[in-house]
mmCIF file of C-alpha atoms in Angstrom:
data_model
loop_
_atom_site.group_PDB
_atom_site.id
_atom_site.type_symbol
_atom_site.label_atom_id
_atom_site.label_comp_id
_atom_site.label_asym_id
_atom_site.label_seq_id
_atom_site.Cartn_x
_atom_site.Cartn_y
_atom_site.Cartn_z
ATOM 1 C CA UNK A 1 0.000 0.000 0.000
ATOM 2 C CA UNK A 2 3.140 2.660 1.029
ATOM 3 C CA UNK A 3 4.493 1.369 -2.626
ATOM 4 C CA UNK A 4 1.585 2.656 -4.790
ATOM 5 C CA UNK A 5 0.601 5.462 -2.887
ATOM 6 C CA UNK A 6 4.272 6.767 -3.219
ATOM 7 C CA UNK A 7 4.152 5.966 -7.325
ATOM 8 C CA UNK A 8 0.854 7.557 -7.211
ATOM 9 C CA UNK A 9 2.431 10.720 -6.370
ATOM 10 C CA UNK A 10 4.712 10.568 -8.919
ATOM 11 C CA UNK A 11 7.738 11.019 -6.554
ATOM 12 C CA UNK A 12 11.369 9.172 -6.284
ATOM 13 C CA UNK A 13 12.953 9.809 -2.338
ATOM 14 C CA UNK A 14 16.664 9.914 -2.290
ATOM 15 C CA UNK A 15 15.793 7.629 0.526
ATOM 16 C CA UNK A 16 13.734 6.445 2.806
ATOM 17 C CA UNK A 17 14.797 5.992 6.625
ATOM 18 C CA UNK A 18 12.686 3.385 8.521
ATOM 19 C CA UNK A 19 12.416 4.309 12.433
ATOM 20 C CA UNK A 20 10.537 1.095 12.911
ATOM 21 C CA UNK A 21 11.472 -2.442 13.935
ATOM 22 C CA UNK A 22 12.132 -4.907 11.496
ATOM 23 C CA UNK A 23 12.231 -2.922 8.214
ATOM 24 C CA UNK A 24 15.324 -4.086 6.748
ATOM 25 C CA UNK A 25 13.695 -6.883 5.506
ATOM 26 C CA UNK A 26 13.995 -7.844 1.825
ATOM 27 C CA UNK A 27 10.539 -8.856 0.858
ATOM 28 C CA UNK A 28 9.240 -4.838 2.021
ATOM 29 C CA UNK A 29 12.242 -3.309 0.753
ATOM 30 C CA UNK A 30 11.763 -4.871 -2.361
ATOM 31 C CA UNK A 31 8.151 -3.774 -2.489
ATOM 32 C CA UNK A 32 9.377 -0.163 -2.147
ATOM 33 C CA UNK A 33 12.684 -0.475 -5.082
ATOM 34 C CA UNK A 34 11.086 2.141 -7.142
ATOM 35 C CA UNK A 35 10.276 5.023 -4.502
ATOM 36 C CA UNK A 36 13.582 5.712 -3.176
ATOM 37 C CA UNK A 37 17.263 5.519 -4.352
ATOM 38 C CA UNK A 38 17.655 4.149 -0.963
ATOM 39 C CA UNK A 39 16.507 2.648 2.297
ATOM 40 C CA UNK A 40 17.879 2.426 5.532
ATOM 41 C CA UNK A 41 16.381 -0.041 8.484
ATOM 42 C CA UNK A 42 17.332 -2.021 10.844
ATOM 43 C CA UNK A 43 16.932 -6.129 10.611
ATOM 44 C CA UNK A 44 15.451 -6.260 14.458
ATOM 45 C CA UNK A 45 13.174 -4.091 17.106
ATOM 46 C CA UNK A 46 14.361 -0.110 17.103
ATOM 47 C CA UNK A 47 14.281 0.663 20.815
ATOM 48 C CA UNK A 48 12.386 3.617 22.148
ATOM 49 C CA UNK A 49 14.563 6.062 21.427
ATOM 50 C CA UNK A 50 14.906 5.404 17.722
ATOM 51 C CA UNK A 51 17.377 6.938 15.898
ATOM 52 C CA UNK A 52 19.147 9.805 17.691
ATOM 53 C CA UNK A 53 18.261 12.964 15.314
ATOM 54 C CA UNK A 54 20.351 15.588 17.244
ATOM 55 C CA UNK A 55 23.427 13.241 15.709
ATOM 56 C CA UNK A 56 21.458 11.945 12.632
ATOM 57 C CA UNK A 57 19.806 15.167 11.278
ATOM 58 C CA UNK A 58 22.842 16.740 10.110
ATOM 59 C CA UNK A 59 23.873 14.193 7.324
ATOM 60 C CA UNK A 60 20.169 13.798 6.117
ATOM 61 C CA UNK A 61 19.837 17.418 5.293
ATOM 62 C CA UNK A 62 21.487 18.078 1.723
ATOM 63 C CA UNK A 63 25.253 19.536 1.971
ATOM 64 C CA UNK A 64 26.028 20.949 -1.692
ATOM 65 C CA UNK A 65 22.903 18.814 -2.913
ATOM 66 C CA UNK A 66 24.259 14.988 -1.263
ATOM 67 C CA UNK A 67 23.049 13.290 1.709
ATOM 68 C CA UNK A 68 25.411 11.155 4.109
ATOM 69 C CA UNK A 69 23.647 8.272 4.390
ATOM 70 C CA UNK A 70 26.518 6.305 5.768
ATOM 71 C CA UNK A 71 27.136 8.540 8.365
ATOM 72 C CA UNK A 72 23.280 8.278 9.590
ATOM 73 C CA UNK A 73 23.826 4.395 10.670
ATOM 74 C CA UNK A 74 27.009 5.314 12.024
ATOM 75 C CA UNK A 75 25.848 7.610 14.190
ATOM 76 C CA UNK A 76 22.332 5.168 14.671
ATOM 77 C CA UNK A 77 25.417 2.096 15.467
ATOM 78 C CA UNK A 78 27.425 4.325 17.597
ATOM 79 C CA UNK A 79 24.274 5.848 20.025
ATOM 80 C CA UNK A 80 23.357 2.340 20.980
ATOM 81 C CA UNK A 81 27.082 1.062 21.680
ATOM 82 C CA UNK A 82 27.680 4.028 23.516
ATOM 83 C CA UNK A 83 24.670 3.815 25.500
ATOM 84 C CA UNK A 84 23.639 0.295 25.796
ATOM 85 C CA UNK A 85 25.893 -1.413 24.599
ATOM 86 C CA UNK A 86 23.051 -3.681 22.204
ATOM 87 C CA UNK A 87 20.930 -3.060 19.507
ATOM 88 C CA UNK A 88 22.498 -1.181 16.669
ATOM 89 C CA UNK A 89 21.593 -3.009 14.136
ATOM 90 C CA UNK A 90 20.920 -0.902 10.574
ATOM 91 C CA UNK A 91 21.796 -1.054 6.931
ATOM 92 C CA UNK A 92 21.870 0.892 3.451
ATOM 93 C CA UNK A 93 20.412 -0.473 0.754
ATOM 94 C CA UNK A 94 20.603 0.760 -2.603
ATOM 95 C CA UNK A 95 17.367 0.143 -4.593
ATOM 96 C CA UNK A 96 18.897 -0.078 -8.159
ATOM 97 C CA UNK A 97 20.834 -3.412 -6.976
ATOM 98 C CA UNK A 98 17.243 -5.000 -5.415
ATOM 99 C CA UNK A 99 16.514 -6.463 -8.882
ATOM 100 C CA UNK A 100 19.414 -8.042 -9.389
ATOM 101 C CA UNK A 101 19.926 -9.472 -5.764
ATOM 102 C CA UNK A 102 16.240 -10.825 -6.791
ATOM 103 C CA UNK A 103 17.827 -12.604 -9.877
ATOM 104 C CA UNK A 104 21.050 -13.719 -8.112
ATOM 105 C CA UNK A 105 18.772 -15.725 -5.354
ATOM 106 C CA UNK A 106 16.696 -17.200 -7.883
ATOM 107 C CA UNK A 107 19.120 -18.546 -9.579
ATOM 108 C CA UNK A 108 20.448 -20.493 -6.572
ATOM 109 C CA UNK A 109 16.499 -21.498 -5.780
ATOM 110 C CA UNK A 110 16.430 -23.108 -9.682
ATOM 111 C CA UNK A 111 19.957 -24.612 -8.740
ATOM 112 C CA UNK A 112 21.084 -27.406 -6.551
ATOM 113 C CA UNK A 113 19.975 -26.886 -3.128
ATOM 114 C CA UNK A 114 19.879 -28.539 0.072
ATOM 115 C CA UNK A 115 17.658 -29.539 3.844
ATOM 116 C CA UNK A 116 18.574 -26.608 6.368
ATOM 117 C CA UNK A 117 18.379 -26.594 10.037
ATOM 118 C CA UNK A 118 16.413 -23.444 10.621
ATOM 119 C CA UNK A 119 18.056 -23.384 14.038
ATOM 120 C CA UNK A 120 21.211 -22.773 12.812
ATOM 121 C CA UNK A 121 20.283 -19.364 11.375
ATOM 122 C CA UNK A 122 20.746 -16.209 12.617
ATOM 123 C CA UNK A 123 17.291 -14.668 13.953
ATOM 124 C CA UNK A 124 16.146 -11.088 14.503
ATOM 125 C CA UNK A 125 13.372 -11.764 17.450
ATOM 126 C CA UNK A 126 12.667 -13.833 20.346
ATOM 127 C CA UNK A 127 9.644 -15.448 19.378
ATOM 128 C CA UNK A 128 9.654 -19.103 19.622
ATOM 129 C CA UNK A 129 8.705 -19.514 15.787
ATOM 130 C CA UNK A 130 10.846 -17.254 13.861
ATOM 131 C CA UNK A 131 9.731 -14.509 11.074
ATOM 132 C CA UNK A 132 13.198 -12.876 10.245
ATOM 133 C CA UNK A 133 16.231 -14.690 9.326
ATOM 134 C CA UNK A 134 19.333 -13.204 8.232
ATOM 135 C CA UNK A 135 19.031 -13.303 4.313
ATOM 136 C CA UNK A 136 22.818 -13.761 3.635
ATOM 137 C CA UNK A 137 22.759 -16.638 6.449
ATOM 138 C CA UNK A 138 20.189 -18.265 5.155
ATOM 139 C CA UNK A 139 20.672 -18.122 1.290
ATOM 140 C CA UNK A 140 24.538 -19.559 1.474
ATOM 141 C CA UNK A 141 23.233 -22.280 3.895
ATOM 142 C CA UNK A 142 21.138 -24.008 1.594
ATOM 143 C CA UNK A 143 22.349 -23.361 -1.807
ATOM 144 C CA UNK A 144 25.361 -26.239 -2.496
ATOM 145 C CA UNK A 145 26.760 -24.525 -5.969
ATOM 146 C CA UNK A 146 29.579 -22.458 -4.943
ATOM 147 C CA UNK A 147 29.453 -20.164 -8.076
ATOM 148 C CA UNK A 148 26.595 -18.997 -7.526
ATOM 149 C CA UNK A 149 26.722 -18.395 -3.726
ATOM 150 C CA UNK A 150 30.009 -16.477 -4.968
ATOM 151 C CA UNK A 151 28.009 -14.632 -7.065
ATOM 152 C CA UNK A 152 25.131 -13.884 -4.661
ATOM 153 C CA UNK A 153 27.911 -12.804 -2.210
ATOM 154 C CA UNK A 154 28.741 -9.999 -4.557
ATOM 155 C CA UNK A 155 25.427 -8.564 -5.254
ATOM 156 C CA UNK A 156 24.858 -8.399 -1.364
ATOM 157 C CA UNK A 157 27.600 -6.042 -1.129
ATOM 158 C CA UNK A 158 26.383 -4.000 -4.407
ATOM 159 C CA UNK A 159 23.300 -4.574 -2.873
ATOM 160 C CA UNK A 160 23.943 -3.474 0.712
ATOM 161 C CA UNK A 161 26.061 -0.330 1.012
ATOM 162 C CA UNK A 162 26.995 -0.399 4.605
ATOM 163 C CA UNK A 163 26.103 -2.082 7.508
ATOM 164 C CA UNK A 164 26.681 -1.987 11.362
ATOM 165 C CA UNK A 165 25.963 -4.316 13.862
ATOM 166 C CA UNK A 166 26.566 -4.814 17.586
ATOM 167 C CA UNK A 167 26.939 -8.522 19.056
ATOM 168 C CA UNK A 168 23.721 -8.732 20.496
ATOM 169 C CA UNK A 169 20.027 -7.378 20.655
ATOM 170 C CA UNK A 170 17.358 -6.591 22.880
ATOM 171 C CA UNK A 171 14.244 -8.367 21.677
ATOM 172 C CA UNK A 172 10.467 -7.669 23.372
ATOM 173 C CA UNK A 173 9.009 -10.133 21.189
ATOM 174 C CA UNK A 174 8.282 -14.034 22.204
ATOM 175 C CA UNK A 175 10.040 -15.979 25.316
ATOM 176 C CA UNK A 176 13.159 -14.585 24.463
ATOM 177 C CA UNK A 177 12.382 -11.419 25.449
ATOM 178 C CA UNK A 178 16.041 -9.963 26.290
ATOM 179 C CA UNK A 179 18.754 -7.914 25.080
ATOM 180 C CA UNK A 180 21.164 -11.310 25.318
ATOM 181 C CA UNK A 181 20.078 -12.566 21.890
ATOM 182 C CA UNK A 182 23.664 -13.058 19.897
ATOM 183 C CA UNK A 183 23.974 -11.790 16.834
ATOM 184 C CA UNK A 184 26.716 -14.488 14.830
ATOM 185 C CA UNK A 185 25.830 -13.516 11.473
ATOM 186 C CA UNK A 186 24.952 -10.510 9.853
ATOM 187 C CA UNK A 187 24.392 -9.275 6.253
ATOM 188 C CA UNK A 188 22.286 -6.004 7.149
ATOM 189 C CA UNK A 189 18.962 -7.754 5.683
ATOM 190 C CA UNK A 190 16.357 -10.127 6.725
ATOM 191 C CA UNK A 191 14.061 -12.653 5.016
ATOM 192 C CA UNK A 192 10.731 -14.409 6.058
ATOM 193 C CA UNK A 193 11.372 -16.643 3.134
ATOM 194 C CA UNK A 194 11.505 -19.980 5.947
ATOM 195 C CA UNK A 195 9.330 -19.025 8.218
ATOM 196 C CA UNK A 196 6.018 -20.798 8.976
ATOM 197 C CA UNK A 197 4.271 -17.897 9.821
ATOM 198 C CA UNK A 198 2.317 -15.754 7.378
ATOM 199 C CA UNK A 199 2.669 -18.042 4.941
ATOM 200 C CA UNK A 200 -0.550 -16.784 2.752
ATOM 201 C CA UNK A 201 0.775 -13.249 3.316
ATOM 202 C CA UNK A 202 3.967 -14.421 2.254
ATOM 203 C CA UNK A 203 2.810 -15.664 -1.372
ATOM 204 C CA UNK A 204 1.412 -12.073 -1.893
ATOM 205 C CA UNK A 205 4.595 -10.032 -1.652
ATOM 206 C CA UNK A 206 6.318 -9.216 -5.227
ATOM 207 C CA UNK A 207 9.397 -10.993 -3.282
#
């Protein structure tokens, strides 16, 4: 729905910053390739601060007619680390390399592929049945041809510009609910592409 009424208007963002949990996921920020140049979001819940704008509103305000969007999630990253120590989790994304990152994982998903143990991928929430994996995680777990998890490697980091993480995160959602959730892996975006939930929701997204 945020998709067409943004074509509607007949406007392009230079980007699109998500102060909401869980928005660096690849199925929405697919939905939304064509509204922005890019999109920044973070893979897991944004605590109650959100991002810090006395630190972040300087680099989203045009200097000479160019954004810092680079220095937003490094100021988002640093906040958190400095403060709590969890929880700063974000990425870039650059919306003209979505298409091809959706090209590079089909490939693998018409190629030789293999069983994988769900439990062995990195998670974004506590909930006991998981909705976000970590897309990078996941993809190069199951796909068994390495040229073309070499190849999907690559797009990822056309794909995502920058990315910083802390080692853990602070989760309010499911039995897990604490800030001592690990993160191991981390690629800057999420998929819900193995998760039992939502399944008929799931079908529906352009992803």
């Amino acid at each position: 729905t945020l998709a067409q009424a943004i074509a509607k208007t007949g406007t392009k963002f230079e980007y699109i910053l998500f102060d909401a949990c869980f928005m660096s996921n690849v199925e929405s920020m697919y939905e939304l390739r064509n509204t922005a140049k890019y999109l920044i979001g973070s893979p897991c819940e944004i605590m109650n601060v959100g991002f810090p704008y006395d630190r972040c509103l300087p680099y989203m305000l045009p200097t000479n007619n160019s954004y810092n969007l680079k220095q937003i999630c490094q100021e988002y990253h640093d906040y958190y680390e400095e403060t709590k120590g969890y929880s700063g989790s974000v990425a870039l994304v650059d919306c003209s390399q979505l298409e091809a990152l959706a090209t590079s994982v089909k490939k693998i998903n018409t190629g030789a592929t293999q069983s994988v143990n769900l439990n062995t991928i990195q998670t974004y929430e506590g909930q006991s049945e998981h909705t976000f994996f970590d897309l990078g995680n996941y993809i190069t777990s199951y796909s068994t041809d390495k040229s073309l998890i070499d190849a999907f490697k690559q797009q990822m980091e056309r794909t995502v510009i920058c990315k910083f993480t802390l080692d853990r995160f602070w989760s309010n959602y499911g039995s897990a609910g604490s800030y001592n959730i690990d993160i191991e892996k981390f690629s800057g975006i999420t998929t819900s592409a193995p998760s039992k939930l939502y399944r008929d929701d799931y079908t529906q997204t352009s992803w």
